[in-house]
Every structure is written in structure tokens, then in C-alpha cells.
Amino acid sequence: MTVALEAGPRARTARNGANPPMGGDNVLEARALHVYYGAFRAIENVTLPIARNRITAFIGPSGCGKSTMLRAFNRMNDLVPTARVEGDIVYRGQSIYAPGVDPVEVRRHIGMVFQKPNPFPKSIYDNVAWGARINGFRGTRRELDDLVEAALVQAALWDEVHDKLDQSGLSLSGGQQQRLCIARAIAVKPDVILMDEPCSALDPIATLRIEDLMQQLKERYTILIVTHNMQQAARASDYTAFFNMGDRRQGYLVEFGPTPELFTNPKDPRTEDYITGRFG
Amino acid sequence: MTREHFNAELKRLQDETCVLGTMVATSITEAVRQLCARDRAGSERLIAWDRRVNEKCHAIEMATLTLIATQAPVATDMRVLAAVLETARELERIGDYAKGIAAISLKLGDAPYAQPVWDLLTEMSVRARDMLDRALDAFARRDLPAAHAIIRQDDGIDDLFNQIFGIAMHPNGALPGVAAGDLTATLERANYLMWIAHNLERSADRVTNICQRVIFTVTGELDDLDPM
């Protein structure tokens, strides 16, 4: 049995400033989440709300489990045979790990952009249209054209590619390829976009373009981003979660809060040590 | 420990700010001593000294901005650098107030004032300097209780200012040597007196601003700040 996940109303206009995420306007929430790979506990007891139409950044040292945590939000860890979770992740009031929930359906609502741009060896047009097609798109060619254009416009790529849509996606620069992947992710009309170090393979200018794009995208989508670049978290996110690694190498959440507060006045000395570069 | 260069520069800037504070603290009491002693040469030296104060302040500002631009400080580091920037500017302004007193001293020449006026101005300068010395110590040690205590001390300076204000408004006996009915001379002398007292009172206010920056550095809270 497949349980349908209902997306709530989207396209809410972002308000100025970040609201506290605990007030019920959360699209996702991890509840006492543990993630295991076999006997190894990669994530330990994380409870974390994700505010709607906001950008939440995960920061922390290598190996602290922030990518594992991100992937738990759309069940990407299911693809690892030994992975299992305890606790829960709730999406719009519904457990995504409940029996009968189809992980593919989860990933349609909660899309993902990866560290390295990974366009298909297909045309720019087909890269974007692909998601719609495999989701059983039934519209006319003209409607598909409109969908592709809308996704490329939202991904701030349309102006650069509108006259070469039949060229290979692999012919684009790294930054353009990553924006193509973002267009591909949003073409299926997700609710949430997970970004796993989306700028780590990009140069500084391409990185700033992606960050600007994120600010536009958050008016329609909720964004979670894993980043090694603390300044990126500081620049681009509304909320920041700092993860650390425990003595058994398990990842745990140290501190979570509005990004301006976390970077100016962190409450936990471990956060202070990490963000000021005095870690370890 | 990582970021050793950054740590060293952060400490140097705090030390330099304290050095600037010491340069300025001396100026406050010296300006009033020279006024009372009719030490014209001293007043001229103090006016020239203010250029050194300004140069030191600007050097601290540039080094702080460079560190912010190149090291992207956050959390306590960022608050310390913000406090250094603000404190250096407050100290530079206190230096300007001392220079202003020296300039008035030169204008006053040998015009007589009654001893109670000198006593009150001297008392104000000593108290303002004491506040500044202790504020610099609180800045260096990030001493929250001391910062709060110094802010409360500002009321005493305000009381002295009000006493001088009363004398300036009713100059009989306090401004000897002015011919009866010479309104212009009376107003001019009262005006100079008010400016000197004002400069001392504002210096103490600037000290409380420095203390508020100490509080911000320690707590990260701006809520209680009431910049003067």
C-alpha cells in the first residue's frame, strides 16, 4: 500500500526576518532520530524542526553525520542496505517512515541537489523534462515547454540557455550545471529541497549565484543545505544547526537557532569553538 | 590551538585600544590642571597631542577593519572587534573633548574664576578619568560587574555638572573680576565654563558607552544599551 503524502499550500511569500521554527509553521521535523549503518550509530537522538519557506543550514566537522541527517529527510539512506532509523521524521504531520509510505513519493515532495553537478547526458530540455515525464506527465508539448521554461526561470538559468535547449546539459559550466540540476529538482514541483554541499565544486562567483538563487527559491520552497563553508551558512541561511561527533563517532546536534544569533552569540561553547576556528 | 596569527592580532588590537585609552585618560586631567594653572604651553602641547590620539585611533580602526575583511570573525571574536572599533572611536572623542578644554584655556587667558569653580572642574576631571581608567581595565578583563558599576558612577558626574550649571546661571561671586553690568563679559565667561563642564560630562558619558560595549562583548546582548 502506498500512502500519499499531501503537500500543503506552497508559494507563500517569505516574510522579512526568520521566525522561531517551533511555532507550528514547520514543514518537517526530526523527532528523537537515530540513524544506524549496521551496528554503527551515525546519528544520535536528534530532534529538529524545519521551518517552512526558510533556509536551514547544517554545519559541523567532517564525519559528524550532517549529510546522513540530510538524507534521512527524504529517505535517501534507504538506498544503503544496512541503514535503519529509530525515532521519526514528520512531514506535514505525517511520518515519512510509517509502514506503507513509498520513499519515491517522499522524494517527489522532498527533492535533492547533490554535491557534484550531475546532469544526465541528455539535452538541457530533457534534463528538466525528465522528472515530469517519469512522474507521468500527461500535458501537451506546449505545456511541457512551459514547465521546462518555468523551472529554468526559477533556477535563474533561462536567460543563459533559452536559445540552446537542445544542447547537452554536460556542455554547460559547473555553475550552470548545478543550476540545471536545481531546475530538474524543482520541475517536479517539490515542497522541500535538500542540498548536499551544492557549491563545493563551484568557483566563488558561481557559488554566490547559487546563494542568490536560494534566496529566491525560499519564497516557494523550504530548503535544507549541508555546507562545509561556515560563511555560506552565515550568508545564506535563516537557521543553522551545528552537529558534532561524539566519542563513539556518533553525530549529534549541539545547537540549533536563528543564524544571526548562532553566529554572533552562540549559546554552547562547542559551537563557539567550531565557528571561530578553535575546534579541537 | 588554531588561528594563532588571528589570535595574536586580536590581542594586539585590544592592547592598542588600552594604550589609546591611557593616552586619552591623561589628557582629561591634564586639560583641567592646565586650565587651573594657566599653563598655556601645556594647553598648546595637549592640542598638538590630539593629533597623535587621532592617528592611533585611525590605525586601530584600519587594522580592525582589515581583520574583519580577511578573517571573517564570528561570535565572541566578532563582538570583541566590534567593541574595539566602537571603543577606539569613543576614546578619540574623549580626546577631542580634552583638546576642546585646552582650546578654551587659551581663550580664557588669565580671566579669574572663584576657587569653587576650579574645585568642581578638577573634581569632575578626576572622577571622569577614574571612570575611564576602570573602564579600560573592565574592557581588558571583560569584567561585567565592573562595567555595570562604572555606568552607575556617571550620576555623580552629572551632579557636579548641575552644580557648575547653577554657578554659570547665577555668576555672582563665582566669576569675579567682571564689572557690574558687563553682560557680554558675564555671558562669555559663563559660556566657557559651561563648555568645559559639558566636555567633562560628555567624556564620562563616552566612558559609559565603552562600558556598554564591554557588556555586549561578554553577553552579546544589546537590549540594555542606552547609548549616550
Coordinates of C-alpha atoms in Angstrom, one line a residue, chain B:
Chain B
M1 CA 45.3 26.0 19.2
T2 CA 44.5 27.1 15.7
R3 CA 44.4 30.6 14.2
E4 CA 47.5 31.8 16.0
H5 CA 48.0 34.8 13.8
F6 CA 44.4 35.8 14.2
N7 CA 44.6 35.4 18.0
A8 CA 47.7 37.4 18.2
E9 CA 46.2 40.2 16.1
L10 CA 43.0 40.2 18.2
K11 CA 45.0 40.6 21.4
R12 CA 47.2 43.3 19.9
L13 CA 44.2 45.3 18.9
Q14 CA 42.8 45.1 22.4
D15 CA 46.1 46.1 23.8
E16 CA 46.4 49.0 21.4
T17 CA 42.9 50.2 22.4
C18 CA 44.0 50.2 26.0
V19 CA 47.1 52.2 25.0
L20 CA 44.9 54.7 23.3
G21 CA 42.8 54.9 26.4
T22 CA 45.8 55.7 28.5
M23 CA 46.8 58.5 26.1
V24 CA 43.3 60.0 26.4
A25 CA 42.9 59.5 30.2
T26 CA 46.0 61.6 30.8
S27 CA 44.5 64.3 28.6
I28 CA 41.3 64.7 30.7
T29 CA 43.0 65.6 33.9
E30 CA 45.9 67.4 32.3
A31 CA 43.5 69.7 30.4
V32 CA 41.8 70.8 33.6
R33 CA 45.1 71.1 35.5
Q34 CA 46.5 73.4 32.8
L35 CA 43.3 75.4 32.9
C36 CA 43.5 76.0 36.6
A37 CA 47.3 76.6 36.5
R38 CA 47.1 78.9 33.5
D39 CA 49.6 76.7 31.8
R40 CA 49.4 78.0 28.2
A41 CA 52.3 76.0 27.0
G42 CA 50.7 72.8 28.4
S43 CA 47.4 73.6 26.7
E44 CA 49.2 74.0 23.3
R45 CA 51.1 70.7 23.8
L46 CA 47.8 69.0 24.6
I47 CA 46.2 70.4 21.4
A48 CA 49.2 69.1 19.4
W49 CA 49.0 65.7 21.3
D50 CA 45.5 65.2 20.0
R51 CA 46.9 64.5 16.5
R52 CA 48.7 61.5 18.0
V53 CA 45.5 60.3 19.6
N54 CA 43.7 60.6 16.2
E55 CA 46.5 58.7 14.4
K56 CA 46.4 55.9 17.0
C57 CA 42.6 55.7 16.7
H58 CA 42.7 55.5 12.9
A59 CA 45.4 52.9 13.0
I60 CA 43.3 50.7 15.3
E61 CA 40.2 51.2 13.1
M62 CA 42.1 50.2 9.9
A63 CA 43.7 47.2 11.5
T64 CA 40.3 46.1 12.9
L65 CA 38.5 46.5 9.5
T66 CA 41.3 44.6 7.8
L67 CA 41.0 41.8 10.3
I68 CA 37.2 41.7 9.8
A69 CA 37.6 41.7 6.0
T70 CA 40.3 39.0 5.9
Q71 CA 39.4 36.7 8.8
A72 CA 35.6 36.7 8.8
P73 CA 35.3 36.7 12.6
V74 CA 32.2 35.5 14.3
A75 CA 30.8 35.0 17.8
T76 CA 33.0 36.4 20.6
D77 CA 35.7 37.3 18.2
M78 CA 33.3 39.5 16.2
R79 CA 31.9 41.1 19.3
V80 CA 35.4 41.9 20.6
L81 CA 36.3 43.5 17.3
A82 CA 33.0 45.5 17.2
A83 CA 33.8 46.6 20.8
V84 CA 37.4 47.6 19.7
L85 CA 36.0 49.7 16.8
E86 CA 33.4 51.4 19.0
T87 CA 35.8 51.9 21.9
A88 CA 38.5 53.4 19.8
R89 CA 36.0 56.0 18.4
E90 CA 34.7 56.8 21.9
L91 CA 38.3 57.3 23.1
E92 CA 39.1 59.5 20.2
R93 CA 36.0 61.7 21.0
I94 CA 37.1 61.9 24.6
G95 CA 40.5 63.2 23.3
D96 CA 38.6 65.8 21.3
Y97 CA 36.8 66.9 24.5
A98 CA 40.1 67.3 26.3
K99 CA 41.5 69.3 23.3
G100 CA 38.4 71.5 23.5
I101 CA 39.1 72.3 27.1
A102 CA 42.7 73.2 26.2
A103 CA 41.4 75.5 23.4
I104 CA 39.1 77.2 25.9
S105 CA 42.0 77.6 28.4
L106 CA 43.9 79.6 25.7
K107 CA 40.9 81.8 25.1
L108 CA 40.3 82.4 28.8
G109 CA 43.9 83.6 29.4
D110 CA 44.1 85.0 32.9
A111 CA 40.4 85.7 33.4
P112 CA 39.7 84.9 37.0
Y113 CA 37.2 82.4 38.4
A114 CA 36.4 81.7 42.0
Q115 CA 38.1 78.7 43.6
P116 CA 34.9 76.7 43.9
V117 CA 34.7 76.6 40.1
W118 CA 38.2 75.2 39.8
D119 CA 37.5 72.7 42.5
L120 CA 34.3 71.4 40.8
L121 CA 36.0 71.2 37.4
T122 CA 39.0 69.4 38.9
E123 CA 36.7 67.0 40.8
M124 CA 34.8 66.3 37.5
S125 CA 38.0 65.6 35.6
V126 CA 39.4 63.3 38.3
R127 CA 36.2 61.4 38.5
A128 CA 35.9 61.1 34.7
R129 CA 39.5 59.9 34.5
D130 CA 38.9 57.4 37.3
M131 CA 35.9 56.1 35.4
L132 CA 37.9 55.8 32.2
D133 CA 40.8 54.0 33.9
R134 CA 38.5 51.5 35.4
A135 CA 36.5 51.1 32.1
L136 CA 39.8 50.3 30.3
D137 CA 40.5 47.7 33.0
A138 CA 37.0 46.2 32.5
F139 CA 37.5 46.3 28.8
A140 CA 40.8 44.4 29.0
R141 CA 39.4 41.8 31.5
R142 CA 35.8 41.7 30.1
D143 CA 34.6 42.4 33.6
L144 CA 30.9 42.6 33.5
P145 CA 30.2 43.6 37.2
A146 CA 32.8 46.4 36.9
A147 CA 31.2 47.7 33.7
H148 CA 27.8 47.9 35.4
A149 CA 29.3 49.7 38.4
I150 CA 31.1 52.3 36.3
I151 CA 27.9 53.1 34.4
R152 CA 26.2 53.8 37.8
Q153 CA 29.0 56.1 38.7
D154 CA 28.1 58.5 35.9
D155 CA 25.3 60.0 38.1
G156 CA 28.0 61.6 40.3
I157 CA 29.4 63.4 37.3
D158 CA 26.0 64.6 36.3
D159 CA 25.5 66.1 39.8
L160 CA 28.8 68.0 39.5
F161 CA 27.8 69.3 36.1
N162 CA 24.5 70.5 37.6
Q163 CA 26.4 72.4 40.3
I164 CA 28.5 74.1 37.7
F165 CA 25.5 74.9 35.7
G166 CA 24.0 76.6 38.7
I167 CA 27.1 78.7 39.1
A168 CA 27.1 79.7 35.4
M169 CA 23.4 80.7 35.7
H170 CA 24.0 82.8 38.8
P171 CA 27.5 84.0 38.5
N172 CA 27.5 86.4 41.4
G173 CA 30.7 85.8 43.3
A174 CA 31.8 82.8 41.2
L175 CA 33.0 84.8 38.3
P176 CA 35.0 87.6 40.0
G177 CA 36.6 90.4 38.0
V178 CA 33.7 91.1 35.7
A179 CA 32.5 94.7 36.0
A180 CA 28.9 95.0 37.3
G181 CA 26.5 95.3 34.4
D182 CA 29.0 93.9 31.9
L183 CA 26.6 91.4 30.4
T184 CA 28.8 90.4 27.5
A185 CA 31.7 89.5 29.7
T186 CA 29.5 87.6 32.1
L187 CA 27.9 85.6 29.3
E188 CA 31.2 84.8 27.7
R189 CA 32.7 83.6 30.9
A190 CA 29.6 81.6 31.8
N191 CA 29.6 80.1 28.4
Y192 CA 33.2 79.0 28.6
L193 CA 32.5 77.5 32.0
M194 CA 29.6 75.6 30.6
W195 CA 31.6 74.2 27.7
I196 CA 34.3 72.9 29.9
A197 CA 31.8 71.2 32.2
H198 CA 29.9 69.9 29.2
N199 CA 33.1 68.4 27.7
L200 CA 33.8 66.6 31.0
E201 CA 30.3 65.4 31.4
R202 CA 30.3 64.1 27.8
S203 CA 33.6 62.4 28.4
A204 CA 32.0 60.5 31.3
D205 CA 29.1 59.6 29.0
R206 CA 31.5 58.2 26.5
V207 CA 33.1 56.1 29.2
T208 CA 29.7 54.6 29.9
N209 CA 29.4 53.8 26.2
I210 CA 32.6 51.9 26.5
C211 CA 31.3 50.0 29.4
Q212 CA 28.2 49.1 27.4
R213 CA 30.5 47.7 24.8
V214 CA 32.1 45.6 27.5
I215 CA 28.7 44.3 28.4
F216 CA 27.9 43.5 24.8
T217 CA 31.2 41.7 24.4
V218 CA 30.5 39.4 27.3
T219 CA 26.8 38.8 26.9
G220 CA 26.1 39.5 23.3
E221 CA 23.1 41.5 24.4
L222 CA 22.3 45.0 23.2
D223 CA 19.0 45.2 24.9
D224 CA 20.2 47.2 27.9
L225 CA 22.3 49.6 25.9
D226 CA 21.3 53.2 26.1
P227 CA 24.0 54.9 24.1
M228 CA 24.7 58.4 25.3

